[in-house]
mmCIF file of C-alpha atoms and ligand atoms in Angstrom:
data_model
loop_
_atom_site.group_PDB
_atom_site.id
_atom_site.type_symbol
_atom_site.label_atom_id
_atom_site.label_comp_id
_atom_site.label_asym_id
_atom_site.label_seq_id
_atom_site.Cartn_x
_atom_site.Cartn_y
_atom_site.Cartn_z
ATOM 1 C CA MET A 767 -238.666 67.484 45.194
ATOM 2 C CA PRO A 768 -240.298 65.095 47.337
ATOM 3 C CA SER A 769 -237.987 62.012 48.230
ATOM 4 C CA PRO A 770 -238.880 58.577 46.322
ATOM 5 C CA PRO A 771 -240.938 56.009 48.010
ATOM 6 C CA ILE A 772 -238.742 53.606 50.043
ATOM 7 C CA VAL A 773 -238.836 50.150 49.327
ATOM 8 C CA ILE A 774 -239.423 47.852 52.354
ATOM 9 C CA ALA A 775 -237.823 44.136 51.834
ATOM 10 C CA HIS A 776 -241.074 42.141 53.196
ATOM 11 C CA ARG A 777 -239.336 39.407 55.421
ATOM 12 C CA GLY A 778 -236.410 39.864 53.308
ATOM 13 C CA ALA A 779 -236.062 39.146 49.500
ATOM 14 C CA SER A 780 -238.735 36.432 50.333
ATOM 15 C CA ALA A 781 -239.746 35.729 47.094
ATOM 16 C CA TYR A 782 -236.394 34.274 46.104
ATOM 17 C CA LEU A 783 -235.351 32.610 49.387
ATOM 18 C CA PRO A 784 -237.048 31.471 52.732
ATOM 19 C CA GLU A 785 -238.692 34.348 54.466
ATOM 20 C CA HIS A 786 -236.780 35.998 57.401
ATOM 21 C CA THR A 787 -233.477 33.929 56.775
ATOM 22 C CA LEU A 788 -230.098 35.835 57.122
ATOM 23 C CA GLU A 789 -229.898 34.713 53.591
ATOM 24 C CA ALA A 790 -232.972 36.345 52.323
ATOM 25 C CA LYS A 791 -231.969 39.578 54.279
ATOM 26 C CA ALA A 792 -228.625 39.500 52.469
ATOM 27 C CA LEU A 793 -230.154 39.339 49.105
ATOM 28 C CA ALA A 794 -232.734 42.299 49.959
ATOM 29 C CA HIS A 795 -229.709 44.371 50.813
ATOM 30 C CA ALA A 796 -227.884 43.274 47.625
ATOM 31 C CA MET A 797 -231.022 44.059 45.433
ATOM 32 C CA GLY A 798 -231.126 47.699 46.909
ATOM 33 C CA ALA A 799 -233.878 47.439 49.276
ATOM 34 C CA ASP A 800 -234.140 50.971 51.565
ATOM 35 C CA PHE A 801 -235.386 48.998 54.661
ATOM 36 C CA ILE A 802 -235.521 45.527 55.673
ATOM 37 C CA GLU A 803 -238.388 44.034 57.666
ATOM 38 C CA GLN A 804 -237.814 41.788 60.638
ATOM 39 C CA ASP A 805 -241.048 40.186 62.683
ATOM 40 C CA LEU A 806 -240.090 39.462 66.153
ATOM 41 C CA VAL A 807 -241.220 37.112 68.897
ATOM 42 C CA LEU A 808 -239.594 36.013 72.038
ATOM 43 C CA SER A 809 -238.020 32.776 72.847
ATOM 44 C CA ARG A 810 -238.309 30.946 76.379
ATOM 45 C CA ASP A 811 -234.946 32.360 77.395
ATOM 46 C CA ASP A 812 -235.850 35.887 76.135
ATOM 47 C CA GLU A 813 -233.995 35.868 72.910
ATOM 48 C CA ILE A 814 -235.702 37.995 70.286
ATOM 49 C CA MET A 815 -236.370 35.786 67.248
ATOM 50 C CA VAL A 816 -236.906 37.163 63.791
ATOM 51 C CA ILE A 817 -240.137 34.916 62.729
ATOM 52 C CA HIS A 818 -243.369 35.773 61.624
ATOM 53 C CA ASP A 819 -245.677 33.660 63.808
ATOM 54 C CA VAL A 820 -245.727 33.197 67.611
ATOM 55 C CA TYR A 821 -245.455 29.457 66.557
ATOM 56 C CA LEU A 822 -242.659 27.498 64.689
ATOM 57 C CA GLU A 823 -244.245 24.627 62.607
ATOM 58 C CA THR A 824 -245.049 26.558 59.243
ATOM 59 C CA VAL A 825 -241.513 27.568 58.541
ATOM 60 C CA THR A 826 -239.422 24.914 60.361
ATOM 61 C CA ASN A 827 -238.786 21.185 60.921
ATOM 62 C CA VAL A 828 -239.886 21.661 64.553
ATOM 63 C CA ALA A 829 -242.447 18.914 64.540
ATOM 64 C CA SER A 830 -239.997 16.166 63.495
ATOM 65 C CA ARG A 831 -237.014 17.679 65.477
ATOM 66 C CA PHE A 832 -239.030 18.101 68.782
ATOM 67 C CA PRO A 833 -241.961 15.857 68.422
ATOM 68 C CA GLY A 834 -244.561 16.184 71.428
ATOM 69 C CA ARG A 835 -243.253 19.685 72.381
ATOM 70 C CA ASN A 836 -246.724 21.311 70.765
ATOM 71 C CA ARG A 837 -249.171 22.859 73.315
ATOM 72 C CA GLU A 838 -252.871 21.433 73.198
ATOM 73 C CA ASP A 839 -253.821 23.642 70.190
ATOM 74 C CA GLY A 840 -251.301 21.750 68.092
ATOM 75 C CA HIS A 841 -248.892 24.825 67.793
ATOM 76 C CA TYR A 842 -245.129 24.522 68.713
ATOM 77 C CA TYR A 843 -244.556 27.890 70.039
ATOM 78 C CA ALA A 844 -241.293 29.906 69.923
ATOM 79 C CA ILE A 845 -241.850 30.797 73.662
ATOM 80 C CA ASP A 846 -241.364 27.256 74.756
ATOM 81 C CA PHE A 847 -238.000 26.770 73.222
ATOM 82 C CA ASP A 848 -234.640 27.828 74.115
ATOM 83 C CA TRP A 849 -232.307 29.619 71.501
ATOM 84 C CA ALA A 850 -229.843 26.781 71.760
ATOM 85 C CA GLU A 851 -232.891 24.438 70.486
ATOM 86 C CA LEU A 852 -234.395 26.783 68.127
ATOM 87 C CA ARG A 853 -230.839 27.457 66.301
ATOM 88 C CA GLN A 854 -231.045 23.604 65.564
ATOM 89 C CA LEU A 855 -234.160 24.004 63.179
ATOM 90 C CA ASP A 856 -233.916 23.691 59.729
ATOM 91 C CA ALA A 857 -235.912 26.717 58.425
ATOM 92 C CA HIS A 858 -237.912 26.730 55.189
ATOM 93 C CA GLN A 859 -240.493 28.354 52.852
ATOM 94 C CA ARG A 860 -243.909 28.662 54.470
ATOM 95 C CA MET A 861 -246.281 25.735 54.312
ATOM 96 C CA ASP A 862 -249.873 25.681 54.338
ATOM 97 C CA PRO A 863 -250.748 23.520 57.464
ATOM 98 C CA GLU A 864 -253.823 21.961 55.738
ATOM 99 C CA THR A 865 -252.489 20.633 52.716
ATOM 100 C CA GLY A 866 -248.977 20.391 53.664
ATOM 101 C CA ARG A 867 -247.691 22.009 50.252
ATOM 102 C CA ALA A 868 -245.637 25.085 49.842
ATOM 103 C CA VAL A 869 -247.864 28.002 50.034
ATOM 104 C CA TYR A 870 -245.935 29.544 46.986
ATOM 105 C CA PRO A 871 -245.166 26.672 44.688
ATOM 106 C CA ASP A 872 -243.003 28.784 42.543
ATOM 107 C CA ARG A 873 -240.389 29.770 45.161
ATOM 108 C CA HIS A 874 -237.652 28.290 46.903
ATOM 109 C CA PRO A 875 -238.466 24.631 47.357
ATOM 110 C CA PRO A 876 -239.069 23.587 51.015
ATOM 111 C CA GLU A 877 -236.524 20.473 50.451
ATOM 112 C CA GLY A 878 -232.751 20.928 50.088
ATOM 113 C CA ALA A 879 -230.316 23.567 51.226
ATOM 114 C CA THR A 880 -230.367 24.015 54.798
ATOM 115 C CA PHE A 881 -231.415 27.504 56.191
ATOM 116 C CA ARG A 882 -231.478 28.455 59.938
ATOM 117 C CA LEU A 883 -233.519 30.917 62.290
ATOM 118 C CA HIS A 884 -231.834 33.927 63.909
ATOM 119 C CA ARG A 885 -232.193 36.404 66.391
ATOM 120 C CA LEU A 886 -232.651 40.357 66.118
ATOM 121 C CA GLY A 887 -229.166 41.210 66.879
ATOM 122 C CA ASP A 888 -227.661 38.688 64.251
ATOM 123 C CA GLU A 889 -229.586 40.380 61.777
ATOM 124 C CA LEU A 890 -228.718 43.849 62.832
ATOM 125 C CA GLU A 891 -225.151 43.013 62.744
ATOM 126 C CA LEU A 892 -225.456 41.777 59.400
ATOM 127 C CA ILE A 893 -227.318 44.621 57.746
ATOM 128 C CA GLN A 894 -224.790 47.279 59.616
ATOM 129 C CA GLU A 895 -221.893 45.204 58.346
ATOM 130 C CA LEU A 896 -223.288 45.135 54.737
ATOM 131 C CA ASN A 897 -223.931 48.811 55.359
ATOM 132 C CA ARG A 898 -220.370 49.390 56.165
ATOM 133 C CA ALA A 899 -218.917 47.503 53.356
ATOM 134 C CA LYS A 900 -221.030 48.578 50.539
ATOM 135 C CA GLY A 901 -220.904 52.147 51.918
ATOM 136 C CA LYS A 902 -225.100 52.246 51.993
ATOM 137 C CA ARG A 903 -227.421 53.224 54.893
ATOM 138 C CA VAL A 904 -230.322 50.382 54.652
ATOM 139 C CA GLY A 905 -232.696 50.746 57.399
ATOM 140 C CA ILE A 906 -234.754 48.425 59.413
ATOM 141 C CA TYR A 907 -238.377 47.914 59.805
ATOM 142 C CA PRO A 908 -238.911 45.762 63.024
ATOM 143 C CA GLU A 909 -242.401 44.631 64.021
ATOM 144 C CA ILE A 910 -243.661 43.638 67.654
ATOM 145 C CA LYS A 911 -245.735 40.605 66.800
ATOM 146 C CA ASN A 912 -248.820 39.828 69.174
ATOM 147 C CA PRO A 913 -247.726 41.707 72.395
ATOM 148 C CA ALA A 914 -251.029 40.543 73.818
ATOM 149 C CA PHE A 915 -249.866 36.722 73.412
ATOM 150 C CA HIS A 916 -246.494 37.838 75.065
ATOM 151 C CA ARG A 917 -248.245 39.464 77.894
ATOM 152 C CA ARG A 918 -250.448 36.509 78.660
ATOM 153 C CA GLU A 919 -247.020 34.436 78.795
ATOM 154 C CA GLY A 920 -245.841 36.915 81.351
ATOM 155 C CA ARG A 921 -243.413 38.985 79.104
ATOM 156 C CA ASP A 922 -243.137 42.357 77.846
ATOM 157 C CA ILE A 923 -241.611 42.172 74.244
ATOM 158 C CA SER A 924 -241.469 45.686 73.662
ATOM 159 C CA LYS A 925 -239.243 46.457 76.579
ATOM 160 C CA ARG A 926 -236.803 43.753 75.333
ATOM 161 C CA VAL A 927 -236.979 44.793 71.639
ATOM 162 C CA LEU A 928 -236.222 48.653 72.523
ATOM 163 C CA ASP A 929 -233.297 47.402 74.458
ATOM 164 C CA VAL A 930 -231.623 45.507 71.599
ATOM 165 C CA LEU A 931 -232.781 48.242 69.263
ATOM 166 C CA ASN A 932 -230.751 50.801 71.662
ATOM 167 C CA ALA A 933 -227.802 48.578 71.961
ATOM 168 C CA TYR A 934 -227.396 48.794 68.056
ATOM 169 C CA GLY A 935 -227.837 52.386 68.023
ATOM 170 C CA TYR A 936 -231.551 52.602 66.983
ATOM 171 C CA SER A 937 -233.428 54.996 69.226
ATOM 172 C CA GLY A 938 -234.056 58.417 67.854
ATOM 173 C CA LYS A 939 -236.494 59.638 65.231
ATOM 174 C CA ASN A 940 -233.583 60.558 62.622
ATOM 175 C CA ASP A 941 -232.242 56.649 62.749
ATOM 176 C CA ARG A 942 -232.991 54.610 60.040
ATOM 177 C CA CYS A 943 -235.555 52.454 61.860
ATOM 178 C CA TYR A 944 -239.498 52.312 61.694
ATOM 179 C CA LEU A 945 -241.158 50.484 64.666
ATOM 180 C CA GLN A 946 -244.227 48.788 63.366
ATOM 181 C CA CYS A 947 -247.157 47.114 65.392
ATOM 182 C CA PHE A 948 -250.714 46.050 64.634
ATOM 183 C CA ASP A 949 -251.801 46.808 68.292
ATOM 184 C CA PRO A 950 -252.362 50.550 69.024
ATOM 185 C CA ALA A 951 -252.221 50.266 72.780
ATOM 186 C CA GLU A 952 -248.583 48.721 72.426
ATOM 187 C CA LEU A 953 -247.487 51.457 70.203
ATOM 188 C CA LYS A 954 -248.867 54.249 72.665
ATOM 189 C CA ARG A 955 -247.162 52.263 75.577
ATOM 190 C CA ILE A 956 -244.208 52.339 73.718
ATOM 191 C CA ARG A 957 -244.294 56.123 73.056
ATOM 192 C CA SER A 958 -245.661 57.220 76.585
ATOM 193 C CA HIS A 959 -244.403 54.351 79.010
ATOM 194 C CA TYR A 960 -240.906 53.764 77.405
ATOM 195 C CA HIS A 961 -240.602 57.309 75.977
ATOM 196 C CA SER A 962 -239.315 55.834 72.760
ATOM 197 C CA ARG A 963 -238.515 58.412 70.264
ATOM 198 C CA LEU A 964 -238.118 55.975 67.297
ATOM 199 C CA LYS A 965 -240.616 56.565 64.300
ATOM 200 C CA LEU A 966 -243.600 54.319 64.980
ATOM 201 C CA VAL A 967 -245.935 52.932 62.483
ATOM 202 C CA GLN A 968 -249.817 51.771 63.083
ATOM 203 C CA LEU A 969 -250.465 48.711 60.995
ATOM 204 C CA LEU A 970 -253.896 48.695 59.903
ATOM 205 C CA PRO A 971 -255.694 45.383 59.303
ATOM 206 C CA GLU A 972 -256.742 43.744 56.346
ATOM 207 C CA ASN A 973 -260.591 43.153 57.502
ATOM 208 C CA PRO A 974 -262.240 45.398 60.040
ATOM 209 C CA LEU A 975 -262.230 48.729 57.856
ATOM 210 C CA TRP A 976 -263.637 46.965 54.862
ATOM 211 C CA GLU A 977 -266.556 45.145 57.073
ATOM 212 C CA PRO A 978 -269.960 46.306 55.994
ATOM 213 C CA GLY A 979 -271.169 48.908 58.112
ATOM 214 C CA PHE A 980 -268.048 50.583 58.722
ATOM 215 C CA ASP A 981 -268.577 54.324 58.286
ATOM 216 C CA PRO A 982 -265.715 55.730 56.054
ATOM 217 C CA SER A 983 -266.369 59.256 57.379
ATOM 218 C CA THR A 984 -264.807 57.941 60.558
ATOM 219 C CA LEU A 985 -261.384 57.029 58.682
ATOM 220 C CA GLY A 986 -260.194 60.955 59.162
ATOM 221 C CA LYS A 987 -260.895 60.668 63.054
ATOM 222 C CA ILE A 988 -258.955 57.184 63.104
ATOM 223 C CA VAL A 989 -256.079 58.662 61.105
ATOM 224 C CA SER A 990 -256.035 61.770 63.575
ATOM 225 C CA GLU A 991 -255.986 59.440 66.810
ATOM 226 C CA ILE A 992 -253.156 57.622 65.213
ATOM 227 C CA ALA A 993 -251.122 60.989 64.553
ATOM 228 C CA GLN A 994 -251.144 61.563 68.190
ATOM 229 C CA TYR A 995 -248.729 58.666 68.877
ATOM 230 C CA ALA A 996 -247.349 57.379 65.579
ATOM 231 C CA ASP A 997 -245.262 58.782 62.567
ATOM 232 C CA GLY A 998 -246.811 56.766 59.967
ATOM 233 C CA ILE A 999 -249.496 53.985 58.961
ATOM 234 C CA GLY A 1000 -249.209 50.747 57.190
ATOM 235 C CA PRO A 1001 -252.436 50.060 55.274
ATOM 236 C CA PRO A 1002 -253.402 47.011 53.299
ATOM 237 C CA LEU A 1003 -252.434 48.180 49.715
ATOM 238 C CA THR A 1004 -256.156 47.925 48.751
ATOM 239 C CA LEU A 1005 -257.188 50.533 51.465
ATOM 240 C CA SER A 1006 -254.767 53.020 49.707
ATOM 241 C CA ASP A 1007 -255.831 51.944 46.267
ATOM 242 C CA THR A 1008 -258.277 54.443 44.494
ATOM 243 C CA ARG A 1009 -259.964 51.571 42.480
ATOM 244 C CA ALA A 1010 -261.819 51.153 45.856
ATOM 245 C CA ASP A 1011 -264.239 53.982 44.667
ATOM 246 C CA GLU A 1012 -265.540 51.431 42.117
ATOM 247 C CA ASP A 1013 -267.465 49.741 45.223
ATOM 248 C CA GLY A 1014 -268.876 53.243 46.119
ATOM 249 C CA TYR A 1015 -266.354 53.966 48.906
ATOM 250 C CA SER A 1016 -265.069 57.094 47.329
ATOM 251 C CA HIS A 1017 -264.224 58.419 50.475
ATOM 252 C CA TRP A 1018 -261.501 56.025 51.157
ATOM 253 C CA ILE A 1019 -259.548 57.277 48.189
ATOM 254 C CA SER A 1020 -257.891 59.906 50.108
ATOM 255 C CA LEU A 1021 -256.457 57.589 53.056
ATOM 256 C CA THR A 1022 -253.007 58.739 51.949
ATOM 257 C CA ASP A 1023 -254.045 62.274 51.656
ATOM 258 C CA LEU A 1024 -255.865 62.044 55.204
ATOM 259 C CA ALA A 1025 -252.638 60.667 56.624
ATOM 260 C CA HIS A 1026 -250.550 63.059 54.850
ATOM 261 C CA ASP A 1027 -252.376 65.970 56.210
ATOM 262 C CA ARG A 1028 -251.543 64.869 59.655
ATOM 263 C CA GLY A 1029 -248.024 64.524 58.812
ATOM 264 C CA LEU A 1030 -248.167 60.579 58.539
ATOM 265 C CA VAL A 1031 -246.263 58.698 56.090
ATOM 266 C CA VAL A 1032 -248.087 55.798 54.459
ATOM 267 C CA HIS A 1033 -246.230 52.369 53.784
ATOM 268 C CA PRO A 1034 -248.845 50.015 52.345
ATOM 269 C CA TYR A 1035 -248.502 46.091 52.013
ATOM 270 C CA THR A 1036 -247.560 43.889 50.265
ATOM 271 C CA PHE A 1037 -246.711 43.984 46.729
ATOM 272 C CA LYS A 1038 -246.138 40.541 45.138
ATOM 273 C CA LYS A 1039 -246.689 38.911 42.023
ATOM 274 C CA GLU A 1040 -248.757 36.404 43.299
ATOM 275 C CA MET A 1041 -251.285 38.657 44.169
ATOM 276 C CA LEU A 1042 -251.852 39.567 40.498
ATOM 277 C CA PRO A 1043 -253.581 37.762 37.640
ATOM 278 C CA GLU A 1044 -251.610 35.217 35.790
ATOM 279 C CA GLY A 1045 -249.058 37.007 33.462
ATOM 280 C CA ALA A 1046 -249.897 40.395 34.846
ATOM 281 C CA ASN A 1047 -246.494 42.598 35.344
ATOM 282 C CA LEU A 1048 -245.971 43.505 38.919
ATOM 283 C CA VAL A 1049 -243.750 46.538 38.067
ATOM 284 C CA ALA A 1050 -245.858 48.364 35.838
ATOM 285 C CA PHE A 1051 -248.766 47.523 38.447
ATOM 286 C CA THR A 1052 -246.585 48.991 41.369
ATOM 287 C CA GLU A 1053 -245.349 52.136 39.196
ATOM 288 C CA ASN A 1054 -249.006 52.878 38.879
ATOM 289 C CA PHE A 1055 -249.867 52.393 41.921
ATOM 290 C CA LEU A 1056 -247.182 54.957 43.266
ATOM 291 C CA LYS A 1057 -248.214 57.289 40.677
ATOM 292 C CA ARG A 1058 -251.789 57.133 41.525
ATOM 293 C CA THR A 1059 -251.696 57.213 45.372
ATOM 294 C CA GLY A 1060 -248.468 59.238 46.258
ATOM 295 C CA VAL A 1061 -247.499 56.650 49.045
ATOM 296 C CA ASP A 1062 -244.111 57.190 50.677
ATOM 297 C CA GLY A 1063 -243.115 53.500 50.511
ATOM 298 C CA PHE A 1064 -244.108 49.994 50.323
ATOM 299 C CA PHE A 1065 -243.636 46.533 51.647
ATOM 300 C CA THR A 1066 -242.825 44.039 48.755
ATOM 301 C CA ASP A 1067 -241.618 40.440 48.313
ATOM 302 C CA TYR A 1068 -239.737 41.153 45.671
ATOM 303 C CA PRO A 1069 -237.308 44.123 46.119
ATOM 304 C CA ASP A 1070 -235.500 43.963 42.846
ATOM 305 C CA LEU A 1071 -238.779 44.656 41.152
ATOM 306 C CA GLY A 1072 -239.620 47.312 43.935
ATOM 307 C CA VAL A 1073 -236.434 49.114 43.086
ATOM 308 C CA ARG A 1074 -237.232 49.060 39.505
ATOM 309 C CA SER A 1075 -240.946 50.342 39.886
ATOM 310 C CA VAL A 1076 -239.617 53.353 41.961
ATOM 311 C CA LYS A 1077 -237.342 54.147 39.276
ATOM 312 C CA ARG A 1078 -239.739 54.075 36.782
ATOM 313 C CA ALA A 1079 -242.392 56.066 38.591
ATOM 314 C CA GLY A 1080 -239.670 58.576 39.219
ATOM 315 C CA ALA A 1081 -238.686 58.570 35.211
ATOM 316 C CA SER A 1082 -242.118 59.445 34.171
ATOM 317 C CA PRO A 1083 -242.910 63.148 34.022
ATOM 318 C CA ASN A 1084 -246.523 62.501 34.974
ATOM 319 C CA ALA A 1085 -247.705 64.055 38.195
ATOM 320 C CA PRO A 1086 -249.492 61.552 40.622
ATOM 321 C CA ILE A 1087 -252.613 60.356 38.842
ATOM 322 C CA ARG A 1088 -255.995 60.453 40.543
ATOM 323 C CA ASN A 1089 -258.788 58.412 39.244
HETATM 324 CA CA1 CA B 2282 -244.801 41.915 59.259
#
């Protein structure tokens, strides 16, 4: 029996509480997520912050708390602040900088309860303590954000992240940790320069593969190259969704199979209600997706519904359906 797909809580239980807050992580743990995601950037004093962007203003009150601390491009960068300052910020749901409104109007409102940013170590302690208290083995799924930006700032974020992960007991193939990044050069460096034995996941971007002129026959070659240094791929879910062949790109159906043939796991992103038409059922959609594609896990903003989808997919006697 193959193991059931893993549910990866995308930025925590981010559909219910502000993304990347400790509260959202604790809720994801309680909801039964198998892994919890951490997006990572550096502060000025080399602390590893858990936050999605290298800048702060879309998810915190930095502009009102520290006015004038933005750069010329208007952004307030985490790397220009010390942890002692960052910890004073109020964190909230993601805001659209264009409209000034919440990106997801039905989610936790930006006003009201106060949330805080935190560091990678804070979150690892929380998850490990919850694991101990509940007798669980919930894993972690850290992402190194924008290593090129950090390098331009004179920093080596991967070195710091590997050190902290190691200090908390995550260093080997069998540890409950997948380390992810969009930048292939950085993942190769982590493998060959730092000799990390962690499971590495190459994220695949939303756009380039879909652009006109992309030759689908090269997909096998791309996956083979990734298999040289990584253990898995994180594609946008459309890329591993068989419905792609409606556009005539039937070669792309087999991305998951191509990856499996080369020993890679496949963890697509990101399942959320908001991507479906009004009234559509996320559990039914996810259940069908899992059966159709045979992926090994998936990122979701709704870990509770993800767990339910996996149970339903496992309860059904049908083998994976291939369109
Ligand atoms: Ca991420």
